[in-house]
XYZ file of N, CA and C in Angstrom:
636
model
N -15.154 10.822 -20.436
C -14.989 9.505 -21.039
C -15.497 9.479 -22.485
N -15.965 10.635 -23.022
C -16.635 10.602 -24.311
C -15.690 10.388 -25.491
N -14.637 11.188 -25.559
C -13.833 11.191 -26.766
C -12.465 10.532 -26.635
N -12.116 10.078 -25.487
C -10.830 9.414 -25.353
C -10.934 8.278 -24.345
N -10.020 7.328 -24.489
C -10.014 6.213 -23.550
C -9.368 6.631 -22.232
N -9.825 6.016 -21.154
C -9.268 6.270 -19.834
C -7.940 5.533 -19.726
N -6.873 6.256 -19.416
C -5.552 5.629 -19.306
C -5.388 4.994 -17.930
N -4.982 3.740 -17.939
C -4.859 2.963 -16.709
C -3.470 2.348 -16.617
N -2.896 2.402 -15.412
C -1.611 1.760 -15.126
C -1.834 0.729 -14.028
N -1.192 -0.421 -14.169
C -1.298 -1.493 -13.164
C 0.061 -1.699 -12.508
N 0.070 -1.743 -11.175
C 1.305 -1.976 -10.423
C 1.087 -3.193 -9.523
N 1.756 -4.288 -9.833
C 1.594 -5.533 -9.073
C 2.847 -6.370 -9.273
N 3.261 -7.096 -8.248
C 4.491 -7.872 -8.376
C 4.256 -9.269 -8.940
N 3.027 -9.576 -9.348
C 2.741 -10.875 -9.949
C 2.305 -10.685 -11.406
N 3.140 -11.079 -12.367
C 2.812 -10.910 -13.788
C 1.477 -11.525 -14.187
N 1.112 -12.643 -13.580
C -0.141 -13.295 -13.962
C -1.339 -12.451 -13.547
N -1.213 -11.737 -12.418
C -2.279 -10.820 -11.980
C -2.369 -9.645 -12.946
N -1.216 -9.120 -13.327
C -1.178 -8.004 -14.272
C -1.857 -8.381 -15.584
N -1.523 -9.536 -16.126
C -2.084 -9.948 -17.415
C -3.587 -10.173 -17.327
N -4.027 -10.772 -16.224
C -5.464 -11.008 -16.054
C -6.241 -9.707 -15.970
N -5.721 -8.760 -15.174
C -6.396 -7.477 -15.012
C -6.340 -6.667 -16.307
N -5.189 -6.719 -16.973
C -5.050 -5.993 -18.240
C -6.077 -6.490 -19.269
N -6.216 -7.805 -19.370
C -7.161 -8.389 -20.323
C -8.595 -7.967 -20.007
N -8.952 -8.012 -18.723
C -10.302 -7.628 -18.307
C -10.597 -6.170 -18.648
N -9.635 -5.285 -18.329
C -9.866 -3.854 -18.533
C -9.855 -3.483 -20.008
N -8.937 -4.054 -20.766
C -8.855 -3.725 -22.193
C -10.039 -4.274 -22.991
N -10.804 -5.176 -22.379
C -12.007 -5.685 -23.060
C -13.132 -4.660 -23.036
N -12.962 -3.616 -22.216
C -13.953 -2.552 -22.136
C -13.610 -1.445 -23.136
N -14.585 -0.916 -23.840
C -14.311 0.029 -24.930
C -13.669 1.345 -24.519
N -13.868 1.774 -23.272
C -13.374 3.091 -22.882
C -12.084 3.051 -22.070
N -11.545 1.843 -21.838
C -10.350 1.714 -21.008
C -9.141 1.315 -21.839
N -7.974 1.828 -21.459
C -6.733 1.448 -22.125
C -5.619 1.323 -21.091
N -5.150 0.105 -20.870
C -4.024 -0.107 -19.956
C -2.759 0.307 -20.695
N -2.217 1.464 -20.311
C -1.081 2.030 -21.043
C 0.261 1.446 -20.617
N 0.372 1.090 -19.318
C 1.630 0.535 -18.817
C 1.356 -0.362 -17.615
N 2.298 -1.280 -17.371
C 2.246 -2.108 -16.164
C 3.630 -2.130 -15.533
N 3.663 -2.229 -14.197
C 4.936 -2.233 -13.483
C 4.898 -3.245 -12.344
N 6.071 -3.738 -11.979
C 6.164 -4.706 -10.883
C 6.848 -4.119 -9.648
N 7.221 -2.843 -9.717
C 7.842 -2.200 -8.547
C 7.383 -0.759 -8.436
N 7.517 -0.214 -7.225
C 7.078 1.143 -6.976
C 7.927 2.202 -7.652
N 9.238 1.986 -7.688
C 10.134 2.984 -8.269
C 9.846 3.191 -9.752
N 9.453 2.133 -10.440
C 9.157 2.232 -11.870
C 7.962 3.140 -12.132
N 6.911 2.974 -11.342
C 5.710 3.779 -11.583
C 5.937 5.228 -11.194
N 6.744 5.472 -10.170
C 7.056 6.852 -9.780
C 7.757 7.571 -10.927
N 8.721 6.919 -11.533
C 9.432 7.517 -12.666
C 8.487 7.777 -13.838
N 7.546 6.865 -14.043
C 6.618 6.985 -15.182
C 5.669 8.164 -15.016
N 5.073 8.312 -13.830
C 4.053 9.360 -13.678
C 4.659 10.760 -13.627
N 5.959 10.844 -13.434
C 6.599 12.171 -13.483
C 6.525 12.772 -14.888
N 6.390 11.929 -15.910
C 6.398 12.431 -17.285
C 5.198 11.972 -18.113
N 4.232 11.313 -17.477
C 3.048 10.852 -18.210
C 1.775 11.155 -17.415
N 0.713 11.452 -18.141
C -0.593 11.667 -17.508
C -1.320 10.333 -17.402
N -1.771 10.009 -16.188
C -2.462 8.745 -15.936
C -3.775 9.041 -15.213
N -4.860 8.440 -15.687
C -6.161 8.649 -15.055
C -6.342 7.773 -13.815
N -6.017 6.489 -13.973
C -6.237 5.512 -12.905
C -4.987 4.660 -12.713
N -4.603 4.432 -11.466
C -3.554 3.467 -11.156
C -4.138 2.390 -10.254
N -4.062 1.140 -10.701
C -4.408 0.008 -9.843
C -3.126 -0.410 -9.122
N -3.154 -0.359 -7.793
C -1.935 -0.506 -7.006
C -2.062 -1.609 -5.963
N -1.151 -2.555 -6.006
C -1.122 -3.631 -5.010
C -0.507 -3.113 -3.711
N -0.803 -3.777 -2.615
C -0.236 -3.395 -1.316
C 1.194 -3.900 -1.180
N 1.421 -5.160 -1.553
C 2.718 -5.790 -1.344
C 3.567 -5.708 -2.606
N 4.607 -4.887 -2.536
C 5.538 -4.726 -3.656
C 6.954 -4.976 -3.161
N 7.876 -5.298 -4.046
C 9.228 -5.665 -3.604
C 10.042 -4.526 -2.997
N 9.710 -3.272 -3.331
C 10.551 -2.163 -2.871
C 9.856 -1.162 -1.960
N 8.526 -1.244 -1.817
C 7.815 -0.280 -0.987
C 6.434 -0.809 -0.652
N 5.915 -0.409 0.506
C 4.542 -0.745 0.868
C 3.586 0.076 0.013
N 2.544 -0.559 -0.491
C 1.618 0.108 -1.389
C 0.954 1.342 -0.810
N 0.646 1.313 0.498
C 0.003 2.475 1.103
C 0.934 3.685 1.096
N 2.238 3.442 1.326
C 3.209 4.530 1.280
C 3.407 5.016 -0.152
N 3.407 4.079 -1.105
C 3.554 4.448 -2.513
C 2.377 5.305 -2.964
N 1.196 4.992 -2.476
C 0.020 5.781 -2.812
C 0.230 7.238 -2.412
N 0.758 7.450 -1.218
C 1.016 8.813 -0.754
C 1.996 9.534 -1.697
N 3.039 8.816 -2.124
C 4.044 9.412 -3.016
C 3.439 9.750 -4.385
N 2.601 8.850 -4.888
C 1.964 9.091 -6.187
C 1.094 10.337 -6.135
N 0.289 10.470 -5.082
C -0.610 11.609 -4.962
C 0.160 12.916 -4.786
N 1.337 12.846 -4.178
C 2.146 14.043 -4.020
C 2.669 14.538 -5.370
N 2.904 13.588 -6.283
C 3.411 13.937 -7.617
C 2.273 14.289 -8.574
N 1.193 13.513 -8.521
C 0.091 13.676 -9.476
C -1.246 13.621 -8.747
N -1.682 14.745 -8.237
C -2.910 14.813 -7.458
C -4.134 14.392 -8.271
N -4.071 14.634 -9.590
C -5.231 14.341 -10.428
C -5.378 12.852 -10.750
N -4.356 12.056 -10.496
C -4.432 10.614 -10.744
C -5.209 9.920 -9.626
N -6.171 9.109 -9.992
C -6.928 8.335 -9.004
C -6.229 6.994 -8.757
N -5.894 6.720 -7.502
C -5.232 5.471 -7.137
C -6.259 4.539 -6.498
N -6.426 3.370 -7.092
C -7.315 2.352 -6.531
C -6.459 1.183 -6.061
N -6.500 0.908 -4.774
C -5.750 -0.217 -4.238
C -6.417 -1.510 -4.713
N -5.591 -2.459 -5.163
C -6.085 -3.717 -5.728
C -5.290 -4.839 -5.080
N -5.887 -5.508 -4.100
C -5.095 -6.383 -3.242
C -5.894 -7.576 -2.734
N -5.156 -8.571 -2.235
C -5.773 -9.682 -1.507
C -5.867 -9.375 -0.019
N -5.180 -8.328 0.426
C -5.169 -7.973 1.846
C -6.515 -7.370 2.231
N -7.161 -7.966 3.237
C -8.501 -7.522 3.611
C -8.574 -6.970 5.030
N -7.400 -6.627 5.621
C -7.420 -6.060 6.963
C -8.032 -4.665 6.947
N -8.934 -4.412 7.850
C -9.632 -3.130 7.895
C -8.658 -1.970 8.077
N -7.641 -2.179 8.910
C -6.678 -1.102 9.177
C -5.927 -0.683 7.919
N -5.600 -1.657 7.053
C -4.885 -1.346 5.813
C -5.801 -0.608 4.843
N -7.057 -1.003 4.795
C -8.017 -0.312 3.937
C -8.143 1.147 4.351
N -8.318 1.382 5.655
C -8.470 2.744 6.172
C -7.203 3.552 5.925
N -6.039 2.949 6.166
C -4.773 3.661 5.960
C -4.594 4.055 4.495
N -5.005 3.185 3.597
C -4.893 3.484 2.167
C -5.706 4.726 1.805
N -6.921 4.804 2.320
C -7.773 5.962 2.036
C -7.178 7.221 2.660
N -6.641 7.089 3.877
C -6.004 8.232 4.522
C -4.797 8.729 3.738
N -4.144 7.830 3.017
C -2.966 8.199 2.228
C -3.320 8.694 0.826
N -4.614 8.833 0.554
C -5.019 9.440 -0.708
C -5.641 8.523 -1.738
N -5.794 7.237 -1.415
C -6.396 6.314 -2.382
C -7.849 6.686 -2.655
N -8.279 6.459 -3.880
C -9.669 6.724 -4.267
C -10.560 5.500 -4.065
N -9.951 4.402 -3.641
C -10.752 3.214 -3.415
C -9.909 2.007 -3.045
N -10.584 0.931 -2.665
C -9.899 -0.304 -2.265
C -10.737 -1.475 -2.783
N -10.141 -2.269 -3.664
C -10.832 -3.384 -4.305
C -10.054 -4.668 -4.087
N -10.757 -5.729 -3.741
C -10.103 -7.029 -3.581
C -9.968 -7.718 -4.934
N -8.990 -8.604 -5.038
C -8.646 -9.198 -6.337
C -9.662 -10.214 -6.856
N -10.640 -10.563 -6.026
C -11.682 -11.479 -6.509
C -12.896 -10.717 -7.044
N -12.731 -9.407 -7.234
C -13.829 -8.561 -7.714
C -14.139 -8.840 -9.191
N -15.407 -8.763 -9.553
C -15.820 -9.006 -10.935
C -15.526 -7.797 -11.810
N -15.503 -8.007 -13.118
C -15.263 -6.918 -14.060
C -16.357 -5.864 -13.962
N -17.602 -6.286 -13.697
C -18.698 -5.318 -13.570
C -18.463 -4.368 -12.403
N -17.993 -4.921 -11.284
C -17.685 -4.081 -10.125
C -16.498 -3.167 -10.416
N -15.506 -3.694 -11.114
C -14.335 -2.885 -11.473
C -14.747 -1.660 -12.285
N -15.608 -1.878 -13.271
C -16.055 -0.778 -14.126
C -16.791 0.269 -13.304
N -17.671 -0.170 -12.427
C -18.424 0.765 -11.580
C -17.477 1.567 -10.691
N -16.478 0.872 -10.130
C -15.531 1.544 -9.243
C -14.665 2.554 -9.988
N -14.238 2.195 -11.188
C -13.423 3.122 -11.983
C -14.218 4.385 -12.298
N -15.449 4.220 -12.732
C -16.292 5.378 -13.054
C -16.523 6.235 -11.814
N -16.725 5.583 -10.679
C -16.931 6.326 -9.437
C -15.701 7.120 -9.041
N -14.529 6.492 -9.160
C -13.277 7.166 -8.803
C -13.028 8.371 -9.705
N -13.319 8.222 -10.986
C -13.135 9.329 -11.929
C -14.093 10.478 -11.645
N -15.211 10.173 -10.980
C -16.178 11.214 -10.605
C -15.842 11.850 -9.262
N -14.765 11.358 -8.638
C -14.347 11.930 -7.366
C -14.827 11.192 -6.139
N -15.453 10.025 -6.343
C -15.958 9.239 -5.209
C -14.856 8.352 -4.622
N -15.035 7.955 -3.362
C -14.227 6.904 -2.764
C -14.955 5.595 -3.004
N -14.310 4.643 -3.665
C -15.015 3.443 -4.113
C -14.491 2.179 -3.436
N -15.411 1.231 -3.247
C -15.076 -0.058 -2.654
C -15.859 -1.152 -3.366
N -15.257 -2.331 -3.454
C -16.032 -3.478 -3.934
C -16.984 -3.893 -2.815
N -17.941 -4.758 -3.118
C -18.953 -5.129 -2.118
C -18.343 -5.758 -0.876
N -17.311 -6.610 -1.090
C -16.690 -7.277 0.055
C -15.955 -6.284 0.951
N -15.293 -5.312 0.342
C -14.591 -4.296 1.130
C -15.578 -3.436 1.909
N -16.720 -3.130 1.303
C -17.754 -2.360 2.001
C -18.180 -3.076 3.280
N -18.319 -4.402 3.197
C -18.721 -5.181 4.369
C -17.647 -5.134 5.453
N -16.384 -5.170 5.027
C -15.273 -5.154 5.996
C -15.232 -3.827 6.753
N -15.330 -2.717 6.031
C -15.205 -1.418 6.704
C -16.466 -1.027 7.458
N -17.582 -1.713 7.189
C -18.820 -1.393 7.903
C -18.908 -2.106 9.254
N -18.022 -3.073 9.470
C -18.032 -3.780 10.755
C -17.482 -2.889 11.855
N -17.927 -3.076 13.083
C -17.398 -2.265 14.192
C -15.890 -2.436 14.320
N -15.202 -1.336 14.572
C -13.738 -1.369 14.698
C -13.362 -1.626 16.148
N -13.170 -2.868 16.482
C -12.825 -3.233 17.852
C -11.325 -3.069 18.072
N -10.973 -1.923 18.646
C -9.566 -1.646 18.984
C -8.631 -1.732 17.780
N -9.125 -1.380 16.605
C -8.281 -1.386 15.412
C -7.503 -0.083 15.348
N -6.202 -0.182 15.285
C -5.341 0.997 15.285
C -4.819 1.275 13.880
N -4.620 2.531 13.550
C -4.051 2.849 12.240
C -2.612 2.390 12.150
N -2.117 2.228 10.935
C -0.723 1.843 10.733
C 0.173 2.967 11.235
N 1.117 2.669 12.131
C 1.984 3.720 12.683
C 2.856 4.355 11.600
N 3.097 5.629 11.753
C 4.036 6.321 10.859
C 5.416 6.299 11.505
N 6.354 5.699 10.808
C 7.698 5.529 11.336
C 8.691 6.401 10.601
N 9.736 6.810 11.329
C 10.837 7.515 10.683
C 11.681 6.492 9.923
N 12.549 6.981 9.063
C 13.423 6.094 8.295
C 14.289 5.260 9.232
N 14.786 5.869 10.304
C 15.615 5.149 11.271
C 14.805 4.096 12.008
N 13.567 4.417 12.376
C 12.721 3.453 13.076
C 12.416 2.251 12.189
N 12.176 2.501 10.905
C 11.936 1.391 9.970
C 13.157 0.490 9.885
N 14.320 1.111 9.877
C 15.579 0.373 9.791
C 15.765 -0.503 11.026
N 15.529 0.077 12.190
C 15.710 -0.658 13.442
C 14.646 -1.740 13.596
N 13.426 -1.451 13.181
C 12.357 -2.459 13.232
C 12.745 -3.690 12.428
N 13.299 -3.481 11.248
C 13.729 -4.590 10.402
C 14.818 -5.408 11.095
N 15.744 -4.738 11.764
C 16.849 -5.425 12.422
C 16.385 -6.162 13.679
N 15.407 -5.586 14.367
C 14.816 -6.281 15.522
C 14.143 -7.565 15.053
N 13.435 -7.482 13.921
C 12.762 -8.657 13.364
C 13.758 -9.740 12.968
N 14.993 -9.328 12.666
C 16.046 -10.278 12.315
C 16.702 -10.884 13.557
N 16.236 -10.476 14.746
C 16.729 -11.039 15.990
C 17.992 -10.392 16.529
N 18.336 -9.231 16.019
C 19.570 -8.566 16.454
C 19.355 -7.824 17.764
N 20.362 -7.861 18.616
C 20.304 -7.166 19.905
C 20.546 -5.675 19.716
N 20.260 -4.922 20.762
C 20.495 -3.472 20.702
C 21.972 -3.171 20.474
N 22.841 -3.932 21.126
C 24.276 -3.714 20.957
C 24.721 -3.990 19.528
N 24.186 -5.040 18.950
C 24.530 -5.380 17.562
C 24.016 -4.309 16.596
N 22.790 -3.874 16.826
C 22.208 -2.832 15.979
C 23.022 -1.548 16.092
N 23.382 -1.194 17.320
C 24.166 0.020 17.547
C 25.502 -0.047 16.814
N 26.105 -1.203 16.859
C 27.402 -1.399 16.201
C 27.280 -1.255 14.683
N 26.238 -1.837 14.102
C 26.072 -1.812 12.645
C 25.658 -0.432 12.125
N 24.916 0.311 12.958
C 24.422 1.621 12.519
C 25.263 2.781 13.057
N 26.320 2.436 13.787
C 27.209 3.452 14.363
C 26.444 4.396 15.294
N 25.611 3.783 16.130
C 24.850 4.520 17.134
C 25.223 4.015 18.511
N 24.822 4.744 19.533
C 25.034 4.255 20.892
C 23.914 3.287 21.244
N 24.187 2.282 22.089
C 23.125 1.355 22.502
C 21.946 2.081 23.145
N 22.211 3.183 23.848
C 21.146 3.960 24.478
C 20.203 4.551 23.424
N 20.789 5.043 22.332
C 19.970 5.596 21.243
C 19.100 4.512 20.622
N 19.670 3.330 20.418
C 18.896 2.216 19.855
C 17.758 1.828 20.791
N 18.048 1.774 22.089
C 17.000 1.434 23.060
C 15.874 2.461 23.041
N 16.243 3.718 22.853
C 15.223 4.772 22.768
C 14.324 4.552 21.557
N 14.943 4.225 20.431
C 14.158 3.934 19.225
C 13.252 2.727 19.437
N 13.756 1.710 20.114
C 12.952 0.510 20.361
C 11.761 0.823 21.259
N 11.978 1.671 22.261
C 10.873 2.079 23.134
C 9.826 2.865 22.353
N 10.294 3.731 21.453
C 9.362 4.493 20.623
C 8.542 3.581 19.719
N 9.188 2.533 19.196
C 8.481 1.569 18.355
C 7.399 0.840 19.150
N 7.734 0.427 20.356
C 6.756 -0.249 21.214
C 5.552 0.657 21.470
N 5.821 1.942 21.708
C 4.732 2.886 21.970
C 3.865 3.100 20.730
N 4.501 3.240 19.587
C 3.748 3.505 18.357
C 2.864 2.322 17.954
N 3.331 1.102 18.246
C 2.552 -0.091 17.902
C 1.659 -0.543 19.069
N 1.782 0.152 20.210
C 1.058 -0.247 21.415
C 1.371 -1.705 21.758
N 2.654 -2.050 21.649
C 3.111 -3.421 21.898
C 3.752 -3.519 23.280
N 3.594 -4.675 23.924
C 4.137 -4.877 25.276
C 5.602 -5.306 25.237
N 6.000 -5.983 24.163
C 7.371 -6.475 24.068
C 7.763 -6.623 22.596
N 9.007 -7.053 22.370
C 9.520 -7.146 20.994
C 8.772 -8.180 20.168
N 8.368 -9.285 20.792
C 7.639 -10.328 20.062
C 6.310 -9.798 19.545
N 5.595 -9.088 20.414
C 4.316 -8.509 20.002
C 4.535 -7.425 18.945
N 5.615 -6.669 19.104
C 5.966 -5.634 18.125
C 6.142 -6.236 16.738
N 6.905 -7.316 16.666
C 7.174 -7.961 15.379
C 5.893 -8.526 14.777
N 5.059 -9.157 15.612
C 3.803 -9.733 15.116
C 2.894 -8.657 14.535
N 2.804 -7.521 15.231
C 1.962 -6.424 14.753
C 2.520 -5.827 13.462
N 3.847 -5.706 13.390
C 4.480 -5.159 12.198
C 4.275 -6.077 10.993
N 4.314 -7.386 11.224
C 4.070 -8.354 10.155
C 2.624 -8.229 9.660
N 1.672 -8.101 10.594
C 0.269 -7.948 10.221
C 0.049 -6.703 9.362
N 0.828 -5.654 9.657
C 0.689 -4.395 8.914
C 1.558 -4.386 7.667
N 2.224 -5.498 7.374
C 3.069 -5.608 6.178
C 4.197 -4.581 6.202
N 4.787 -4.370 7.386
C 5.833 -3.363 7.543
C 7.225 -3.967 7.735
N 7.305 -5.283 7.616
C 8.593 -5.971 7.719
C 8.850 -6.707 6.429
N 10.016 -6.447 5.838
C 10.376 -7.099 4.591
C 10.712 -8.559 4.840
N 10.330 -9.396 3.882
C 10.635 -10.830 4.015
C 12.050 -11.130 3.567
C-alpha cells in the first residue's frame, strides 16, 4: 500500500449504493475506485484484462447470484480479493460465499472505519467480517444447510417449477420426457431436503436461487 493506491471495483445493481460506497472509499488516501458495474457479466469482462486488488460484490444481481459470480471471479483472477457487500444476513449465504472464495462478508450498514480495516485485512490474506457478520456466524448453526449446487438443467427446471408449470408442460417446453423432468424434480427435492414443491420453492427463494 506504500507507493500506489489500492484498485477497487464495485459491483451492485443499485446506483445509489455504488455512489455512496465510491464516495466513502475515495475519501481514503490509499484507495481508488477504478470501475463500477451493475451486472456480473460486465465485471467478468473487465477483470480478464485489468488488474484489480479488491472487488466489492453484492449478492443480488440481475444476471447471476453473487456467490456464483465470486467463484467465477476467483477462477479468472486468484489474486483479486472479493468482499461480499450485501444486505443479506443469512448465515448460510455468508458461509457459501466464503466457500466460493470470498475474502470476507460485510453488511451495507458497515461504517467506513470497519470497511478500511476489512480491506486491509483482506489484502493481508485474512478472511474478514464486519462486527454484525461476526455475530451472525458465531451463533450455533441449527440445521443450517449449505446452498445446494445445481446443474444448469436443474436451475432451469427449478425456475419453471416456481412459475407453477407442471412436469408435462416443462417436458414439452424443454423437449424432454415427463419421466426425465420428474427425475430432475426428485433430485431438487433431495438437494434442498424439501418434502414437496412448495417447500422447495420457499427454500430456493430464501437462498436467492429463483429469479424474480
